[in-house]
PDB file of C-alpha atoms and ligand atoms in Angstrom:
ATOM      1  CA  MET L 276       5.712 140.700 345.364  1.00 80.00           C
ATOM      2  CA  LYS L 277       2.022 141.238 344.727  1.00 84.00           C
ATOM      3  CA  LEU L 278       0.616 143.704 342.237  1.00 82.00           C
ATOM      4  CA  MET L 279      -2.159 145.838 343.740  1.00 84.00           C
ATOM      5  CA  THR L 280      -5.077 147.129 341.673  1.00 82.00           C
ATOM      6  CA  ASP L 281      -3.617 150.671 341.824  1.00 83.00           C
ATOM      7  CA  GLY L 282      -0.500 149.392 340.053  1.00 86.00           C
ATOM      8  CA  SER L 283       1.777 149.442 343.105  1.00 86.00           C
ATOM      9  CA  GLU L 284       3.696 146.386 344.221  1.00 90.00           C
ATOM     10  CA  VAL L 285       3.839 145.206 347.804  1.00 91.00           C
ATOM     11  CA  LYS L 286       5.818 142.527 349.572  1.00 94.00           C
ATOM     12  CA  LEU L 287       3.362 140.407 351.502  1.00 97.00           C
ATOM     13  CA  PRO L 288       4.529 138.193 354.356  1.00 97.00           C
ATOM     14  CA  ALA L 289       4.198 134.441 353.773  1.00 95.00           C
ATOM     15  CA  LYS L 290       1.747 134.041 356.653  1.00 95.00           C
ATOM     16  CA  ILE L 291      -1.305 136.319 356.456  1.00 98.00           C
ATOM     17  CA  PRO L 292      -3.705 136.320 359.430  1.00 98.00           C
ATOM     18  CA  GLU L 293      -7.094 134.936 358.441  1.00 98.00           C
ATOM     19  CA  HIS L 294      -8.940 137.247 360.822  1.00 98.00           C
ATOM     20  CA  VAL L 295      -7.847 140.787 361.725  1.00 99.00           C
ATOM     21  CA  ALA L 296      -9.834 142.856 364.245  1.00 99.00           C
ATOM     22  CA  ILE L 297      -9.325 146.589 364.681  1.00 99.00           C
ATOM     23  CA  ILE L 298     -10.132 148.975 367.519  1.00 99.00           C
ATOM     24  CA  MET L 299     -10.382 152.117 365.403  1.00 98.00           C
ATOM     25  CA  ASP L 300      -9.417 154.648 368.073  1.00 98.00           C
ATOM     26  CA  GLY L 301      -8.205 158.242 368.074  1.00 98.00           C
ATOM     27  CA  ASN L 302     -10.667 160.023 365.768  1.00 98.00           C
ATOM     28  CA  GLY L 303     -11.360 162.706 368.393  1.00 98.00           C
ATOM     29  CA  ARG L 304      -7.680 163.426 369.051  1.00 98.00           C
ATOM     30  CA  TRP L 305      -6.950 163.430 365.313  1.00 99.00           C
ATOM     31  CA  ALA L 306      -9.592 166.165 364.904  1.00 98.00           C
ATOM     32  CA  ARG L 307      -8.446 168.129 367.944  1.00 98.00           C
ATOM     33  CA  SER L 308      -4.863 168.125 366.741  1.00 98.00           C
ATOM     34  CA  ARG L 309      -6.122 169.902 363.604  1.00 98.00           C
ATOM     35  CA  GLY L 310      -8.422 172.311 365.431  1.00 98.00           C
ATOM     36  CA  LEU L 311     -11.488 170.510 364.030  1.00 98.00           C
ATOM     37  CA  PRO L 312     -14.673 169.302 365.759  1.00 98.00           C
ATOM     38  CA  ARG L 313     -14.732 165.654 366.883  1.00 98.00           C
ATOM     39  CA  MET L 314     -17.252 164.710 364.187  1.00 98.00           C
ATOM     40  CA  ALA L 315     -14.722 165.706 361.516  1.00 98.00           C
ATOM     41  CA  GLY L 316     -12.479 163.046 363.031  1.00 98.00           C
ATOM     42  CA  HIS L 317     -15.216 160.440 362.797  1.00 98.00           C
ATOM     43  CA  ARG L 318     -15.825 161.308 359.150  1.00 98.00           C
ATOM     44  CA  ALA L 319     -12.100 161.058 358.417  1.00 98.00           C
ATOM     45  CA  GLY L 320     -12.242 157.706 360.198  1.00 98.00           C
ATOM     46  CA  VAL L 321     -14.869 156.467 357.750  1.00 98.00           C
ATOM     47  CA  ASP L 322     -12.761 157.593 354.777  1.00 98.00           C
ATOM     48  CA  ASN L 323      -9.878 155.641 356.210  1.00 98.00           C
ATOM     49  CA  LEU L 324     -12.028 152.585 356.788  1.00 98.00           C
ATOM     50  CA  ARG L 325     -12.832 152.502 353.076  1.00 97.00           C
ATOM     51  CA  ARG L 326      -9.149 152.291 352.093  1.00 97.00           C
ATOM     52  CA  ILE L 327      -8.350 149.769 354.847  1.00 98.00           C
ATOM     53  CA  ILE L 328     -11.178 147.486 353.675  1.00 98.00           C
ATOM     54  CA  GLU L 329      -9.822 147.654 350.123  1.00 97.00           C
ATOM     55  CA  ALA L 330      -6.313 146.896 351.366  1.00 97.00           C
ATOM     56  CA  ALA L 331      -7.557 143.990 353.498  1.00 98.00           C
ATOM     57  CA  VAL L 332      -9.134 142.441 350.401  1.00 97.00           C
ATOM     58  CA  GLU L 333      -5.932 142.891 348.420  1.00 96.00           C
ATOM     59  CA  TYR L 334      -3.718 141.504 351.186  1.00 97.00           C
ATOM     60  CA  GLY L 335      -5.824 138.340 351.353  1.00 97.00           C
ATOM     61  CA  ILE L 336      -7.347 138.840 354.806  1.00 98.00           C
ATOM     62  CA  LYS L 337     -10.579 136.800 354.948  1.00 98.00           C
ATOM     63  CA  TYR L 338     -12.250 138.280 358.039  1.00 98.00           C
ATOM     64  CA  LEU L 339     -12.049 141.884 359.190  1.00 98.00           C
ATOM     65  CA  THR L 340     -13.822 142.908 362.396  1.00 98.00           C
ATOM     66  CA  ILE L 341     -14.066 146.612 363.158  1.00 98.00           C
ATOM     67  CA  TYR L 342     -15.052 148.188 366.463  1.00 98.00           C
ATOM     68  CA  ALA L 343     -17.292 151.089 365.474  1.00 98.00           C
ATOM     69  CA  PHE L 344     -19.437 151.739 368.575  1.00 98.00           C
ATOM     70  CA  SER L 345     -19.182 150.119 371.991  1.00 98.00           C
ATOM     71  CA  THR L 346     -21.924 149.517 374.550  1.00 98.00           C
ATOM     72  CA  GLU L 347     -20.071 152.140 376.625  1.00 98.00           C
ATOM     73  CA  ASN L 348     -20.064 154.780 373.865  1.00 98.00           C
ATOM     74  CA  TRP L 349     -23.700 155.657 374.757  1.00 98.00           C
ATOM     75  CA  LYS L 350     -22.120 157.590 377.641  1.00 98.00           C
ATOM     76  CA  ARG L 351     -20.780 160.208 375.200  1.00 98.00           C
ATOM     77  CA  PRO L 352     -22.587 163.554 374.740  1.00 98.00           C
ATOM     78  CA  PRO L 353     -25.938 163.009 372.962  1.00 98.00           C
ATOM     79  CA  ALA L 354     -24.859 165.053 369.928  1.00 98.00           C
ATOM     80  CA  GLU L 355     -21.841 162.806 369.346  1.00 98.00           C
ATOM     81  CA  VAL L 356     -23.913 159.633 369.804  1.00 98.00           C
ATOM     82  CA  LYS L 357     -26.431 160.989 367.283  1.00 98.00           C
ATOM     83  CA  GLY L 358     -23.603 161.863 364.893  1.00 98.00           C
ATOM     84  CA  LEU L 359     -22.179 158.345 365.127  1.00 98.00           C
ATOM     85  CA  ILE L 360     -25.618 156.816 364.442  1.00 98.00           C
ATOM     86  CA  ASN L 361     -25.957 159.110 361.412  1.00 98.00           C
ATOM     87  CA  ILE L 362     -22.565 157.932 360.182  1.00 98.00           C
ATOM     88  CA  LEU L 363     -23.719 154.306 360.394  1.00 97.00           C
ATOM     89  CA  GLU L 364     -26.741 155.165 358.263  1.00 97.00           C
ATOM     90  CA  ASP L 365     -24.684 157.224 355.777  1.00 97.00           C
ATOM     91  CA  VAL L 366     -22.130 154.471 355.367  1.00 97.00           C
ATOM     92  CA  ILE L 367     -24.847 151.985 354.463  1.00 97.00           C
ATOM     93  CA  ASP L 368     -26.450 154.451 352.039  1.00 97.00           C
ATOM     94  CA  ARG L 369     -23.216 155.441 350.323  1.00 97.00           C
ATOM     95  CA  GLU L 370     -20.909 152.463 350.564  1.00 97.00           C
ATOM     96  CA  LEU L 371     -23.130 149.399 350.286  1.00 98.00           C
ATOM     97  CA  LYS L 372     -23.125 149.249 346.500  1.00 98.00           C
ATOM     98  CA  SER L 373     -19.359 149.307 346.176  1.00 96.00           C
ATOM     99  CA  LEU L 374     -18.846 146.940 349.119  1.00 98.00           C
ATOM    100  CA  ASN L 375     -21.207 144.516 347.412  1.00 98.00           C
ATOM    101  CA  GLU L 376     -19.437 144.882 344.049  1.00 97.00           C
ATOM    102  CA  ASN L 377     -16.120 144.211 345.770  1.00 96.00           C
ATOM    103  CA  GLY L 378     -17.380 140.909 347.172  1.00 97.00           C
ATOM    104  CA  VAL L 379     -17.582 142.070 350.784  1.00 98.00           C
ATOM    105  CA  GLN L 380     -20.035 140.239 353.009  1.00 98.00           C
ATOM    106  CA  LEU L 381     -21.382 142.488 355.733  1.00 98.00           C
ATOM    107  CA  ARG L 382     -22.208 141.140 359.179  1.00 98.00           C
ATOM    108  CA  HIS L 383     -23.111 142.849 362.404  1.00 98.00           C
ATOM    109  CA  ILE L 384     -22.053 141.913 365.926  1.00 98.00           C
ATOM    110  CA  GLY L 385     -23.665 143.558 368.923  1.00 98.00           C
ATOM    111  CA  ARG L 386     -27.218 144.717 369.415  1.00 97.00           C
ATOM    112  CA  LEU L 387     -29.422 146.620 367.032  1.00 97.00           C
ATOM    113  CA  ASP L 388     -32.378 146.945 369.417  1.00 96.00           C
ATOM    114  CA  GLN L 389     -31.467 150.472 370.563  1.00 96.00           C
ATOM    115  CA  LEU L 390     -31.648 151.848 367.007  1.00 96.00           C
ATOM    116  CA  LYS L 391     -34.801 153.200 365.359  1.00 97.00           C
ATOM    117  CA  PRO L 392     -36.669 150.405 363.520  1.00 98.00           C
ATOM    118  CA  GLU L 393     -36.012 151.858 360.036  1.00 98.00           C
ATOM    119  CA  LEU L 394     -32.259 151.818 360.637  1.00 98.00           C
ATOM    120  CA  GLN L 395     -32.426 148.281 362.046  1.00 98.00           C
ATOM    121  CA  ASP L 396     -34.180 147.257 358.799  1.00 98.00           C
ATOM    122  CA  LYS L 397     -31.568 149.037 356.714  1.00 98.00           C
ATOM    123  CA  VAL L 398     -28.773 147.138 358.463  1.00 98.00           C
ATOM    124  CA  LYS L 399     -30.596 143.825 358.074  1.00 98.00           C
ATOM    125  CA  GLN L 400     -31.222 144.464 354.366  1.00 98.00           C
ATOM    126  CA  ALA L 401     -27.546 145.280 353.824  1.00 98.00           C
ATOM    127  CA  ILE L 402     -26.589 142.009 355.525  1.00 98.00           C
ATOM    128  CA  LYS L 403     -29.077 140.091 353.369  1.00 98.00           C
ATOM    129  CA  MET L 404     -27.913 141.795 350.155  1.00 98.00           C
ATOM    130  CA  THR L 405     -24.269 140.782 350.691  1.00 98.00           C
ATOM    131  CA  GLU L 406     -24.766 137.352 352.262  1.00 98.00           C
ATOM    132  CA  LYS L 407     -23.452 135.420 349.238  1.00 98.00           C
ATOM    133  CA  ASN L 408     -20.213 137.434 348.985  1.00 98.00           C
ATOM    134  CA  ASP L 409     -17.048 135.732 350.120  1.00 97.00           C
ATOM    135  CA  ARG L 410     -13.968 137.821 349.287  1.00 98.00           C
ATOM    136  CA  LEU L 411     -13.980 139.438 352.717  1.00 98.00           C
ATOM    137  CA  ILE L 412     -16.277 138.977 355.701  1.00 98.00           C
ATOM    138  CA  LEU L 413     -16.654 142.385 357.359  1.00 98.00           C
ATOM    139  CA  ASN L 414     -17.971 142.121 360.908  1.00 98.00           C
ATOM    140  CA  VAL L 415     -19.139 145.524 362.082  1.00 98.00           C
ATOM    141  CA  ALA L 416     -19.157 145.727 365.881  1.00 98.00           C
ATOM    142  CA  TRP L 417     -21.829 148.330 366.506  1.00 98.00           C
ATOM    143  CA  ASN L 418     -23.325 148.669 369.979  1.00 98.00           C
ATOM    144  CA  TYR L 419     -21.028 145.784 370.799  1.00 98.00           C
ATOM    145  CA  GLY L 420     -19.626 144.897 374.198  1.00 98.00           C
ATOM    146  CA  GLY L 421     -17.838 141.677 375.071  1.00 98.00           C
ATOM    147  CA  ARG L 422     -19.491 141.417 378.486  1.00 98.00           C
ATOM    148  CA  ASP L 423     -22.920 142.117 377.019  1.00 98.00           C
ATOM    149  CA  GLU L 424     -22.267 139.415 374.422  1.00 98.00           C
ATOM    150  CA  ILE L 425     -21.434 136.866 377.130  1.00 98.00           C
ATOM    151  CA  VAL L 426     -24.516 137.837 379.171  1.00 98.00           C
ATOM    152  CA  CYS L 427     -26.693 137.408 376.033  1.00 98.00           C
ATOM    153  CA  ALA L 428     -25.106 134.012 375.398  1.00 98.00           C
ATOM    154  CA  ILE L 429     -25.741 132.820 378.971  1.00 98.00           C
ATOM    155  CA  LYS L 430     -29.372 133.960 378.832  1.00 98.00           C
ATOM    156  CA  GLN L 431     -29.889 132.125 375.552  1.00 98.00           C
ATOM    157  CA  MET L 432     -28.241 128.935 376.856  1.00 98.00           C
ATOM    158  CA  VAL L 433     -30.487 128.985 379.912  1.00 98.00           C
ATOM    159  CA  SER L 434     -33.587 129.604 377.822  1.00 98.00           C
ATOM    160  CA  ASP L 435     -32.577 126.734 375.487  1.00 98.00           C
ATOM    161  CA  GLY L 436     -32.417 124.440 378.518  1.00 98.00           C
ATOM    162  CA  ILE L 437     -28.700 123.657 378.110  1.00 98.00           C
ATOM    163  CA  GLN L 438     -27.536 121.392 380.947  1.00 98.00           C
ATOM    164  CA  PRO L 439     -24.292 122.137 382.878  1.00 98.00           C
ATOM    165  CA  GLU L 440     -22.543 119.031 381.555  1.00 98.00           C
ATOM    166  CA  GLU L 441     -23.241 120.147 377.975  1.00 98.00           C
ATOM    167  CA  ILE L 442     -21.400 123.438 378.392  1.00 98.00           C
ATOM    168  CA  THR L 443     -18.023 123.463 376.660  1.00 98.00           C
ATOM    169  CA  GLU L 444     -15.819 126.226 375.308  1.00 98.00           C
ATOM    170  CA  SER L 445     -16.932 125.413 371.801  1.00 97.00           C
ATOM    171  CA  LEU L 446     -20.621 125.556 372.778  1.00 98.00           C
ATOM    172  CA  VAL L 447     -20.115 128.970 374.389  1.00 98.00           C
ATOM    173  CA  GLY L 448     -18.404 130.115 371.173  1.00 98.00           C
ATOM    174  CA  ARG L 449     -21.447 129.070 369.181  1.00 98.00           C
ATOM    175  CA  TYR L 450     -23.690 131.267 371.346  1.00 98.00           C
ATOM    176  CA  LEU L 451     -21.631 134.413 370.776  1.00 98.00           C
ATOM    177  CA  PHE L 452     -22.414 137.045 368.119  1.00 98.00           C
ATOM    178  CA  THR L 453     -19.277 135.862 366.308  1.00 98.00           C
ATOM    179  CA  SER L 454     -20.375 132.224 366.060  1.00 98.00           C
ATOM    180  CA  ASP L 455     -19.741 132.186 362.287  1.00 95.00           C
ATOM    181  CA  SER L 456     -16.216 133.632 362.420  1.00 97.00           C
ATOM    182  CA  PRO L 457     -12.926 132.128 363.604  1.00 98.00           C
ATOM    183  CA  ASP L 458     -11.218 133.825 366.569  1.00 98.00           C
ATOM    184  CA  PRO L 459      -9.194 136.890 365.571  1.00 98.00           C
ATOM    185  CA  ASP L 460      -5.544 136.117 364.835  1.00 98.00           C
ATOM    186  CA  LEU L 461      -4.457 139.729 365.117  1.00 98.00           C
ATOM    187  CA  ILE L 462      -6.033 142.623 367.031  1.00 99.00           C
ATOM    188  CA  ILE L 463      -4.869 146.123 366.133  1.00 99.00           C
ATOM    189  CA  ARG L 464      -5.487 149.167 368.321  1.00 99.00           C
ATOM    190  CA  THR L 465      -4.663 152.618 367.050  1.00 99.00           C
ATOM    191  CA  SER L 466      -4.039 155.848 368.993  1.00 98.00           C
ATOM    192  CA  GLY L 467      -1.682 154.515 371.650  1.00 98.00           C
ATOM    193  CA  GLU L 468      -4.200 153.177 374.164  1.00 98.00           C
ATOM    194  CA  MET L 469      -3.251 149.867 375.753  1.00 98.00           C
ATOM    195  CA  ARG L 470      -6.544 148.382 376.776  1.00 98.00           C
ATOM    196  CA  VAL L 471      -9.152 146.000 375.436  1.00 98.00           C
ATOM    197  CA  SER L 472     -12.188 148.303 376.025  1.00 98.00           C
ATOM    198  CA  ASN L 473     -14.633 145.373 376.111  1.00 98.00           C
ATOM    199  CA  PHE L 474     -13.713 144.158 372.598  1.00 99.00           C
ATOM    200  CA  LEU L 475     -13.814 140.418 371.776  1.00 98.00           C
ATOM    201  CA  ILE L 476     -12.859 139.495 375.332  1.00 98.00           C
ATOM    202  CA  TRP L 477     -13.692 135.808 374.819  1.00 98.00           C
ATOM    203  CA  GLN L 478     -12.552 135.454 371.211  1.00 98.00           C
ATOM    204  CA  GLY L 479      -9.308 137.371 371.758  1.00 98.00           C
ATOM    205  CA  ALA L 480      -7.997 134.955 374.391  1.00 98.00           C
ATOM    206  CA  TYR L 481      -5.049 134.020 372.149  1.00 98.00           C
ATOM    207  CA  SER L 482      -4.962 136.824 369.607  1.00 98.00           C
ATOM    208  CA  GLU L 483      -1.713 138.564 368.808  1.00 98.00           C
ATOM    209  CA  TRP L 484      -1.758 142.323 369.425  1.00 98.00           C
ATOM    210  CA  TYR L 485      -0.380 145.214 367.440  1.00 98.00           C
ATOM    211  CA  ALA L 486      -0.638 148.638 369.064  1.00 98.00           C
ATOM    212  CA  THR L 487       0.348 151.863 367.370  1.00 98.00           C
ATOM    213  CA  THR L 488       0.254 155.512 368.400  1.00 98.00           C
ATOM    214  CA  THR L 489      -1.092 156.463 364.950  1.00 98.00           C
ATOM    215  CA  TYR L 490      -4.611 157.901 365.160  1.00 99.00           C
ATOM    216  CA  TRP L 491      -7.159 155.858 363.216  1.00 99.00           C
ATOM    217  CA  PRO L 492      -7.695 158.346 360.324  1.00 98.00           C
ATOM    218  CA  ASP L 493      -3.933 158.191 359.621  1.00 98.00           C
ATOM    219  CA  PHE L 494      -3.581 154.397 359.876  1.00 98.00           C
ATOM    220  CA  ASP L 495      -2.921 153.683 356.197  1.00 98.00           C
ATOM    221  CA  PRO L 496      -2.631 150.461 354.162  1.00 97.00           C
ATOM    222  CA  GLU L 497       1.154 150.694 354.456  1.00 97.00           C
ATOM    223  CA  GLU L 498       0.971 150.550 358.241  1.00 98.00           C
ATOM    224  CA  LEU L 499      -1.509 147.681 358.012  1.00 98.00           C
ATOM    225  CA  LEU L 500       1.023 145.860 355.860  1.00 98.00           C
ATOM    226  CA  GLY L 501       3.677 146.633 358.493  1.00 98.00           C
ATOM    227  CA  ALA L 502       1.410 145.114 361.154  1.00 98.00           C
ATOM    228  CA  LEU L 503       1.037 141.980 359.010  1.00 98.00           C
ATOM    229  CA  HIS L 504       4.823 141.685 358.772  1.00 98.00           C
ATOM    230  CA  VAL L 505       5.113 142.051 362.562  1.00 98.00           C
ATOM    231  CA  TYR L 506       2.438 139.373 362.984  1.00 98.00           C
ATOM    232  CA  ALA L 507       4.281 137.019 360.634  1.00 98.00           C
ATOM    233  CA  GLN L 508       7.302 137.152 362.968  1.00 97.00           C
ATOM    234  CA  ARG L 509       5.325 136.148 366.030  1.00 97.00           C
ATOM    235  CA  GLU L 510       5.437 132.662 367.454  1.00 95.00           C
ATOM    236  CA  ARG L 511       2.003 131.690 368.724  1.00 95.00           C
ATOM    237  CA  ARG L 512       2.683 129.256 371.520  1.00 96.00           C
ATOM    238  CA  TYR L 513      -0.780 128.705 373.028  1.00 95.00           C
ATOM    239  CA  GLY L 514       0.864 127.706 376.295  1.00 94.00           C
ATOM    240  CA  ARG L 515       3.399 125.361 374.753  1.00 95.00           C
ATOM    241  CA  ILE L 516       7.150 125.908 374.719  1.00 93.00           C
ATOM    242  CA  SER L 517       9.092 127.328 371.823  1.00 90.00           C
ATOM    243  CA  GLY L 518       9.721 125.036 368.861  1.00 79.00           C
ATOM    244  CA  ASN L 519       6.688 122.816 369.515  1.00 76.00           C
ATOM    245  CA  VAL L 520       3.961 125.105 368.330  1.00 73.00           C
ATOM    246  CA  SER L 521       2.897 124.113 364.838  1.00 63.00           C
ATOM    247  CA  SER L 522      -0.845 124.371 365.512  1.00 65.00           C
ATOM    248  CA  ARG L 523      -3.365 125.194 368.133  1.00 73.00           C
TER     249      ARG L 523
HETATM  250  C1  IPE D 830     -12.821 156.100 368.056  1.00 80.29           C
HETATM  251  O1  IPE D 830     -12.323 157.391 368.219  1.00 80.29           O
HETATM  252  C2  IPE D 830     -14.205 156.074 367.476  1.00 80.29           C
HETATM  253  C3  IPE D 830     -15.258 155.702 368.433  1.00 80.29           C
HETATM  254  C4  IPE D 830     -15.073 155.331 369.681  1.00 80.29           C
HETATM  255  C5  IPE D 830     -16.606 155.750 367.935  1.00 80.29           C
HETATM  256  P1  IPE D 830     -12.599 158.216 369.522  1.00 80.29           P
HETATM  257  O2  IPE D 830     -13.847 159.016 369.344  1.00 80.29           O
HETATM  258  O3  IPE D 830     -12.606 157.335 370.733  1.00 80.29           O
HETATM  259  O4  IPE D 830     -11.353 159.166 369.550  1.00 80.29           O
HETATM  260  P2  IPE D 830     -10.543 159.649 370.828  1.00 80.29           P
HETATM  261  O5  IPE D 830     -10.141 158.427 371.599  1.00 80.29           O
HETATM  262  O6  IPE D 830     -11.455 160.534 371.618  1.00 80.29           O
HETATM  263  O7  IPE D 830      -9.380 160.381 370.268  1.00 80.29           O
HETATM  264  C1  IPE D 831     -13.185 151.814 371.901  1.00 80.29           C
HETATM  265  O1  IPE D 831     -12.735 153.124 371.902  1.00 80.29           O
HETATM  266  C2  IPE D 831     -14.451 151.711 371.131  1.00 80.29           C
HETATM  267  C3  IPE D 831     -14.351 151.943 369.698  1.00 80.29           C
HETATM  268  C4  IPE D 831     -13.261 152.158 369.017  1.00 80.29           C
HETATM  269  C5  IPE D 831     -15.601 151.917 369.003  1.00 80.29           C
HETATM  270  P1  IPE D 831     -13.073 154.125 373.085  1.00 80.29           P
HETATM  271  O2  IPE D 831     -12.374 155.390 372.797  1.00 80.29           O
HETATM  272  O3  IPE D 831     -14.538 154.200 373.316  1.00 80.29           O
HETATM  273  O4  IPE D 831     -12.416 153.385 374.344  1.00 80.29           O
HETATM  274  P2  IPE D 831     -12.047 153.940 375.776  1.00 80.29           P
HETATM  275  O5  IPE D 831     -13.263 154.597 376.338  1.00 80.29           O
HETATM  276  O6  IPE D 831     -10.947 154.948 375.590  1.00 80.29           O
HETATM  277  O7  IPE D 831     -11.589 152.746 376.544  1.00 80.29           O
HETATM  278 MG1   MG D 832     -11.175 156.732 372.020  1.00 80.29          MG
END
């Protein structure tokens, strides 16, 4: 049993994943099911993110990667894209102080170059401000796409003059946006979709998956804990046979 800061007690599994990644999906359907505009769903999604970050810290997760905006999400109606950019800015303005006080280190994966320069600076300052924190590393995937990430890595390897015989899986990993994080142990997707949607396609090669029909705004710390218990039951074989799988 572990005592949470709100006074409740939870039973944590013995094996907690070091790195959890979440495809936070279903905000639009959550809103529609309540007769609300899609943006109300995105705002409810942010409220939920706050409580999931707090829970992740309490459960002892070290890395949390969240998919907030994909390279494909630019195809949405301009008003929704604008709304999602505004949310990014609002979250930094309103949440940075408490994230920092809670020991959360903010990182960004993806590309900032399509944002206005002032917002790019704001993101970079937030990253700088929290760089010494180490309770939880929060990777925010914003304008992130796994294929785009691999293309960027290849371009950089070519421009660095890397020779074919030098290219290994570990070198490729070091050229990705996630070079400072271990591969995700557990990837969660909410809202019932069963696809990867261009998320961590290299890093997720051996991640365990947990899919739930719950829409993201309703995915609460209790369900996260449930996902951790499901994960703890999994046997990660990495191609080996059962019973011979102690490590990668
Ligand atoms: C996920 O919710 C948030 C983003 C992709 C930014 P959606 O907006 O995809 O919600 P649905 O899938 O339409 O319900
Ligand atoms: C994936 O959700 C991207 C994010 C959660 C940010 P989408 O809703 O964009 O994925 P698709 O389009 O249904 O595959
Ligand atoms: Mg969706």
